[in-house]
Amino acid sequence: MRGFFLAFAVICAAAAAAGCATSPEIPNNENEKRYFDAWMHVNHPDWTKTEHWIYIDEKNETPGTGETVKEGYLFVEYTVRDLSGTITSSTREEAAKQLGTYKEQNYYGPKVWTTGSMTAGVFYAMSDLGGMKTGGSRQAIIPGWMASSVKYGSEEEYLNNVTGNSHAIYDIEFVGQTDDISAWQSDRMADFIEDNELGLFTSLSPSDTTETGFYYEGVLESGASDTEKLDTDTASTLFAADTTVYINYTGRRLDGQAFDTTIERIAKDNNIYSSGKEYAPVKITWGENYSSIKMGDDGNSVITGFAKTLWRMSCREGVTRAAGMFWSDFGYNYSGSGDMIPGYAPLIFEIEFTENPEE
């Protein structure tokens, strides 16, 4: 009898070993999907699962009155939370205050999403169920496997190919859209010239662009304005290559908020003062063209719009200071810079020639 049980145990062990050897691997995201489905069932059983496998709170959606989402550039306010409700990112001032990260100088407001670079889940969150209309808002829950730059044809393909992303709750407000981001920026700059809220470009009209995407207005020693239209790609400078000059400057968004300056008073007035920074004129070294202009002793390069403004200042005798305004192609383009400059933001630089601070 003892031999029977011993043999039976050996057979069972062998069968178990064989079963382990032939059992299939757990598919990608299988456990995550079970968890997510259970969480949705408990927390939001009444949300609508769309044809593209995301969930939308259809009952509490605010319909917009404008156009539906189209291919191009979308202007969006949003707050993103994880499944526990913790905010992970937001464009909204009230969210920053809630998190204790609010700073007066930071940019809060709509940001630009491009339909070609949005993740599949976010794109479907705005375009499913007939599509959002401008002025509308909705909440959507996007599974982690839908955070893909590739659009697949089935949920199984997303589950098999996209791993490692977190589930997210999106609170989206669709503010507007354009299919031509350059024209949109040009309109913003033209509106700024028309309103003239900072007292700059007082001798210009909205049509007086020096070149496409760039406004310039200089001030001569006599006090007269220098608004002659010269293309910086071909205009001749009065400065020889390797000429050294010193300048003070202030960079601003179109709402007037300064984001960088060499002037201590302006830094303090705009809440960007840093005790670790020296506020003093900086050295500029000329080159063969505007793109070879360098700043500081280390020879750092500068953004194109800043360089164009400097170059244009050097094309006419007697210019002491100037302002240049330019679209994001000459600035920080689609990415922006830090928390103060959003993507596709036109910028203004006020520049003044000054003496060498060491003399």
PDB file of N, CA and C in Angstrom, residues 14-69:
ATOM      1  N   ALA A  14       5.291  14.389 -11.613  1.00  0.00           N
ATOM      2  CA  ALA A  14       5.692  14.445 -13.016  1.00  0.00           C
ATOM      3  C   ALA A  14       4.668  15.200 -13.846  1.00  0.00           C
ATOM      4  N   ALA A  15       3.386  14.963 -13.559  1.00  0.00           N
ATOM      5  CA  ALA A  15       2.322  15.650 -14.290  1.00  0.00           C
ATOM      6  C   ALA A  15       2.363  17.142 -14.026  1.00  0.00           C
ATOM      7  N   ALA A  16       2.621  17.489 -12.764  1.00  0.00           N
ATOM      8  CA  ALA A  16       2.700  18.907 -12.416  1.00  0.00           C
ATOM      9  C   ALA A  16       3.858  19.573 -13.119  1.00  0.00           C
ATOM     10  N   ALA A  17       4.997  18.858 -13.160  1.00  0.00           N
ATOM     11  CA  ALA A  17       6.175  19.406 -13.834  1.00  0.00           C
ATOM     12  C   ALA A  17       5.904  19.589 -15.311  1.00  0.00           C
ATOM     13  N   ALA A  18       5.249  18.584 -15.909  1.00  0.00           N
ATOM     14  CA  ALA A  18       4.933  18.689 -17.334  1.00  0.00           C
ATOM     15  C   ALA A  18       3.983  19.835 -17.590  1.00  0.00           C
ATOM     16  N   GLY A  19       3.001  20.022 -16.664  1.00  0.00           N
ATOM     17  CA  GLY A  19       2.052  21.125 -16.818  1.00  0.00           C
ATOM     18  C   GLY A  19       2.734  22.458 -16.744  1.00  0.00           C
ATOM     19  N   CYS A  20       3.691  22.630 -15.851  1.00  0.00           N
ATOM     20  CA  CYS A  20       4.428  23.890 -15.717  1.00  0.00           C
ATOM     21  C   CYS A  20       5.247  24.159 -16.958  1.00  0.00           C
ATOM     22  N   ALA A  21       5.793  23.113 -17.535  1.00  0.00           N
ATOM     23  CA  ALA A  21       6.674  23.292 -18.687  1.00  0.00           C
ATOM     24  C   ALA A  21       5.903  23.737 -19.915  1.00  0.00           C
ATOM     25  N   THR A  22       4.614  23.346 -20.006  1.00  0.00           N
ATOM     26  CA  THR A  22       3.859  23.630 -21.228  1.00  0.00           C
ATOM     27  C   THR A  22       2.877  24.782 -21.072  1.00  0.00           C
ATOM     28  N   SER A  23       2.720  25.333 -19.841  1.00  0.00           N
ATOM     29  CA  SER A  23       1.745  26.410 -19.638  1.00  0.00           C
ATOM     30  C   SER A  23       2.195  27.674 -20.369  1.00  0.00           C
ATOM     31  N   PRO A  24       1.273  28.394 -21.030  1.00  0.00           N
ATOM     32  CA  PRO A  24       1.640  29.601 -21.790  1.00  0.00           C
ATOM     33  C   PRO A  24       2.014  30.743 -20.851  1.00  0.00           C
ATOM     34  N   GLU A  25       2.830  31.687 -21.354  1.00  0.00           N
ATOM     35  CA  GLU A  25       3.178  32.877 -20.584  1.00  0.00           C
ATOM     36  C   GLU A  25       1.969  33.800 -20.477  1.00  0.00           C
ATOM     37  N   ILE A  26       1.916  34.584 -19.409  1.00  0.00           N
ATOM     38  CA  ILE A  26       0.818  35.543 -19.237  1.00  0.00           C
ATOM     39  C   ILE A  26       0.957  36.627 -20.290  1.00  0.00           C
ATOM     40  N   PRO A  27      -0.077  36.933 -21.060  1.00  0.00           N
ATOM     41  CA  PRO A  27       0.009  37.963 -22.105  1.00  0.00           C
ATOM     42  C   PRO A  27       0.358  39.325 -21.513  1.00  0.00           C
ATOM     43  N   ASN A  28       0.961  40.183 -22.346  1.00  0.00           N
ATOM     44  CA  ASN A  28       1.257  41.548 -21.915  1.00  0.00           C
ATOM     45  C   ASN A  28      -0.006  42.223 -21.408  1.00  0.00           C
ATOM     46  N   ASN A  29       0.119  42.947 -20.293  1.00  0.00           N
ATOM     47  CA  ASN A  29      -0.962  43.764 -19.728  1.00  0.00           C
ATOM     48  C   ASN A  29      -2.158  42.967 -19.205  1.00  0.00           C
ATOM     49  N   GLU A  30      -2.048  41.630 -19.170  1.00  0.00           N
ATOM     50  CA  GLU A  30      -3.203  40.841 -18.736  1.00  0.00           C
ATOM     51  C   GLU A  30      -3.617  41.206 -17.309  1.00  0.00           C
ATOM     52  N   ASN A  31      -2.664  41.232 -16.397  1.00  0.00           N
ATOM     53  CA  ASN A  31      -2.991  41.569 -15.015  1.00  0.00           C
ATOM     54  C   ASN A  31      -3.437  43.020 -14.883  1.00  0.00           C
ATOM     55  N   GLU A  32      -2.768  43.919 -15.646  1.00  0.00           N
ATOM     56  CA  GLU A  32      -3.148  45.325 -15.608  1.00  0.00           C
ATOM     57  C   GLU A  32      -4.573  45.518 -16.110  1.00  0.00           C
ATOM     58  N   LYS A  33      -4.940  44.802 -17.155  1.00  0.00           N
ATOM     59  CA  LYS A  33      -6.292  44.931 -17.705  1.00  0.00           C
ATOM     60  C   LYS A  33      -7.331  44.432 -16.711  1.00  0.00           C
ATOM     61  N   ARG A  34      -7.040  43.326 -16.037  1.00  0.00           N
ATOM     62  CA  ARG A  34      -7.973  42.823 -15.020  1.00  0.00           C
ATOM     63  C   ARG A  34      -8.169  43.843 -13.908  1.00  0.00           C
ATOM     64  N   TYR A  35      -7.054  44.426 -13.465  1.00  0.00           N
ATOM     65  CA  TYR A  35      -7.136  45.433 -12.412  1.00  0.00           C
ATOM     66  C   TYR A  35      -7.935  46.642 -12.896  1.00  0.00           C
ATOM     67  N   PHE A  36      -7.616  47.123 -14.116  1.00  0.00           N
ATOM     68  CA  PHE A  36      -8.281  48.310 -14.646  1.00  0.00           C
ATOM     69  C   PHE A  36      -9.782  48.065 -14.829  1.00  0.00           C
ATOM     70  N   ASP A  37     -10.134  46.925 -15.389  1.00  0.00           N
ATOM     71  CA  ASP A  37     -11.547  46.611 -15.601  1.00  0.00           C
ATOM     72  C   ASP A  37     -12.298  46.542 -14.274  1.00  0.00           C
ATOM     73  N   ALA A  38     -11.668  45.956 -13.260  1.00  0.00           N
ATOM     74  CA  ALA A  38     -12.300  45.878 -11.935  1.00  0.00           C
ATOM     75  C   ALA A  38     -12.448  47.263 -11.336  1.00  0.00           C
ATOM     76  N   TRP A  39     -11.425  48.110 -11.508  1.00  0.00           N
ATOM     77  CA  TRP A  39     -11.491  49.476 -10.973  1.00  0.00           C
ATOM     78  C   TRP A  39     -12.605  50.263 -11.654  1.00  0.00           C
ATOM     79  N   MET A  40     -12.742  50.143 -12.959  1.00  0.00           N
ATOM     80  CA  MET A  40     -13.809  50.831 -13.680  1.00  0.00           C
ATOM     81  C   MET A  40     -15.178  50.338 -13.213  1.00  0.00           C
ATOM     82  N   HIS A  41     -15.305  49.023 -13.012  1.00  0.00           N
ATOM     83  CA  HIS A  41     -16.583  48.447 -12.590  1.00  0.00           C
ATOM     84  C   HIS A  41     -17.007  48.991 -11.231  1.00  0.00           C
ATOM     85  N   VAL A  42     -16.040  49.188 -10.346  1.00  0.00           N
ATOM     86  CA  VAL A  42     -16.349  49.667  -9.000  1.00  0.00           C
ATOM     87  C   VAL A  42     -16.565  51.178  -8.980  1.00  0.00           C
ATOM     88  N   ASN A  43     -15.717  51.921  -9.697  1.00  0.00           N
ATOM     89  CA  ASN A  43     -15.710  53.377  -9.564  1.00  0.00           C
ATOM     90  C   ASN A  43     -16.539  54.120 -10.608  1.00  0.00           C
ATOM     91  N   HIS A  44     -16.594  53.625 -11.818  1.00  0.00           N
ATOM     92  CA  HIS A  44     -17.315  54.346 -12.867  1.00  0.00           C
ATOM     93  C   HIS A  44     -18.066  53.365 -13.778  1.00  0.00           C
ATOM     94  N   PRO A  45     -18.986  52.604 -13.230  1.00  0.00           N
ATOM     95  CA  PRO A  45     -19.680  51.595 -14.039  1.00  0.00           C
ATOM     96  C   PRO A  45     -20.578  52.195 -15.119  1.00  0.00           C
ATOM     97  N   ASP A  46     -20.943  53.480 -14.986  1.00  0.00           N
ATOM     98  CA  ASP A  46     -21.859  54.100 -15.935  1.00  0.00           C
ATOM     99  C   ASP A  46     -21.156  54.890 -17.038  1.00  0.00           C
ATOM    100  N   TRP A  47     -19.808  54.940 -17.032  1.00  0.00           N
ATOM    101  CA  TRP A  47     -19.096  55.666 -18.087  1.00  0.00           C
ATOM    102  C   TRP A  47     -19.144  54.861 -19.385  1.00  0.00           C
ATOM    103  N   THR A  48     -19.138  55.560 -20.498  1.00  0.00           N
ATOM    104  CA  THR A  48     -19.264  54.926 -21.809  1.00  0.00           C
ATOM    105  C   THR A  48     -17.911  54.467 -22.330  1.00  0.00           C
ATOM    106  N   LYS A  49     -17.814  53.186 -22.685  1.00  0.00           N
ATOM    107  CA  LYS A  49     -16.619  52.689 -23.353  1.00  0.00           C
ATOM    108  C   LYS A  49     -16.783  52.949 -24.845  1.00  0.00           C
ATOM    109  N   THR A  50     -15.873  53.700 -25.426  1.00  0.00           N
ATOM    110  CA  THR A  50     -16.011  54.095 -26.820  1.00  0.00           C
ATOM    111  C   THR A  50     -15.502  53.007 -27.759  1.00  0.00           C
ATOM    112  N   GLU A  51     -15.664  53.261 -29.041  1.00  0.00           N
ATOM    113  CA  GLU A  51     -15.195  52.305 -30.041  1.00  0.00           C
ATOM    114  C   GLU A  51     -13.686  52.144 -30.030  1.00  0.00           C
ATOM    115  N   HIS A  52     -12.985  53.073 -29.386  1.00  0.00           N
ATOM    116  CA  HIS A  52     -11.524  52.993 -29.332  1.00  0.00           C
ATOM    117  C   HIS A  52     -11.026  52.677 -27.912  1.00  0.00           C
ATOM    118  N   TRP A  53     -11.861  52.021 -27.107  1.00  0.00           N
ATOM    119  CA  TRP A  53     -11.431  51.365 -25.868  1.00  0.00           C
ATOM    120  C   TRP A  53     -10.980  52.330 -24.780  1.00  0.00           C
ATOM    121  N   ILE A  54     -11.492  53.554 -24.797  1.00  0.00           N
ATOM    122  CA  ILE A  54     -11.328  54.472 -23.683  1.00  0.00           C
ATOM    123  C   ILE A  54     -12.705  54.730 -23.095  1.00  0.00           C
ATOM    124  N   TYR A  55     -12.751  55.421 -21.952  1.00  0.00           N
ATOM    125  CA  TYR A  55     -14.017  55.642 -21.264  1.00  0.00           C
ATOM    126  C   TYR A  55     -14.276  57.138 -21.132  1.00  0.00           C
ATOM    127  N   ILE A  56     -15.528  57.544 -21.391  1.00  0.00           N
ATOM    128  CA  ILE A  56     -15.907  58.957 -21.333  1.00  0.00           C
ATOM    129  C   ILE A  56     -17.144  59.112 -20.458  1.00  0.00           C
ATOM    130  N   ASP A  57     -17.134  60.154 -19.613  1.00  0.00           N
ATOM    131  CA  ASP A  57     -18.279  60.472 -18.763  1.00  0.00           C
ATOM    132  C   ASP A  57     -19.294  61.240 -19.606  1.00  0.00           C
ATOM    133  N   GLU A  58     -20.049  60.504 -20.389  1.00  0.00           N
ATOM    134  CA  GLU A  58     -20.949  61.113 -21.372  1.00  0.00           C
ATOM    135  C   GLU A  58     -22.068  61.916 -20.710  1.00  0.00           C
ATOM    136  N   LYS A  59     -22.506  61.496 -19.525  1.00  0.00           N
ATOM    137  CA  LYS A  59     -23.642  62.149 -18.875  1.00  0.00           C
ATOM    138  C   LYS A  59     -23.307  63.556 -18.379  1.00  0.00           C
ATOM    139  N   ASN A  60     -22.045  63.771 -18.004  1.00  0.00           N
ATOM    140  CA  ASN A  60     -21.662  65.075 -17.446  1.00  0.00           C
ATOM    141  C   ASN A  60     -20.834  65.916 -18.407  1.00  0.00           C
ATOM    142  N   GLU A  61     -20.831  65.544 -19.657  1.00  0.00           N
ATOM    143  CA  GLU A  61     -20.073  66.294 -20.649  1.00  0.00           C
ATOM    144  C   GLU A  61     -20.739  67.635 -20.943  1.00  0.00           C
ATOM    145  N   THR A  62     -19.919  68.677 -21.129  1.00  0.00           N
ATOM    146  CA  THR A  62     -20.422  69.988 -21.529  1.00  0.00           C
ATOM    147  C   THR A  62     -20.245  70.139 -23.034  1.00  0.00           C
ATOM    148  N   PRO A  63     -21.340  70.221 -23.784  1.00  0.00           N
ATOM    149  CA  PRO A  63     -21.193  70.323 -25.240  1.00  0.00           C
ATOM    150  C   PRO A  63     -20.675  71.694 -25.646  1.00  0.00           C
ATOM    151  N   GLY A  64     -19.829  71.722 -26.626  1.00  0.00           N
ATOM    152  CA  GLY A  64     -19.360  72.990 -27.155  1.00  0.00           C
ATOM    153  C   GLY A  64     -20.291  73.493 -28.243  1.00  0.00           C
ATOM    154  N   THR A  65     -20.009  74.674 -28.752  1.00  0.00           N
ATOM    155  CA  THR A  65     -20.860  75.274 -29.780  1.00  0.00           C
ATOM    156  C   THR A  65     -20.110  75.515 -31.083  1.00  0.00           C
ATOM    157  N   GLY A  66     -18.803  75.226 -31.094  1.00  0.00           N
ATOM    158  CA  GLY A  66     -17.997  75.501 -32.275  1.00  0.00           C
ATOM    159  C   GLY A  66     -17.790  74.273 -33.132  1.00  0.00           C
ATOM    160  N   GLU A  67     -16.653  74.256 -33.833  1.00  0.00           N
ATOM    161  CA  GLU A  67     -16.337  73.155 -34.726  1.00  0.00           C
ATOM    162  C   GLU A  67     -15.848  71.942 -33.945  1.00  0.00           C
ATOM    163  N   THR A  68     -16.047  70.765 -34.534  1.00  0.00           N
ATOM    164  CA  THR A  68     -15.510  69.552 -33.930  1.00  0.00           C
ATOM    165  C   THR A  68     -14.013  69.446 -34.211  1.00  0.00           C
ATOM    166  N   VAL A  69     -13.361  68.559 -33.492  1.00  0.00           N
ATOM    167  CA  VAL A  69     -11.919  68.365 -33.624  1.00  0.00           C
ATOM    168  C   VAL A  69     -11.548  67.991 -35.054  1.00  0.00           C
TER     169      VAL A  69
END
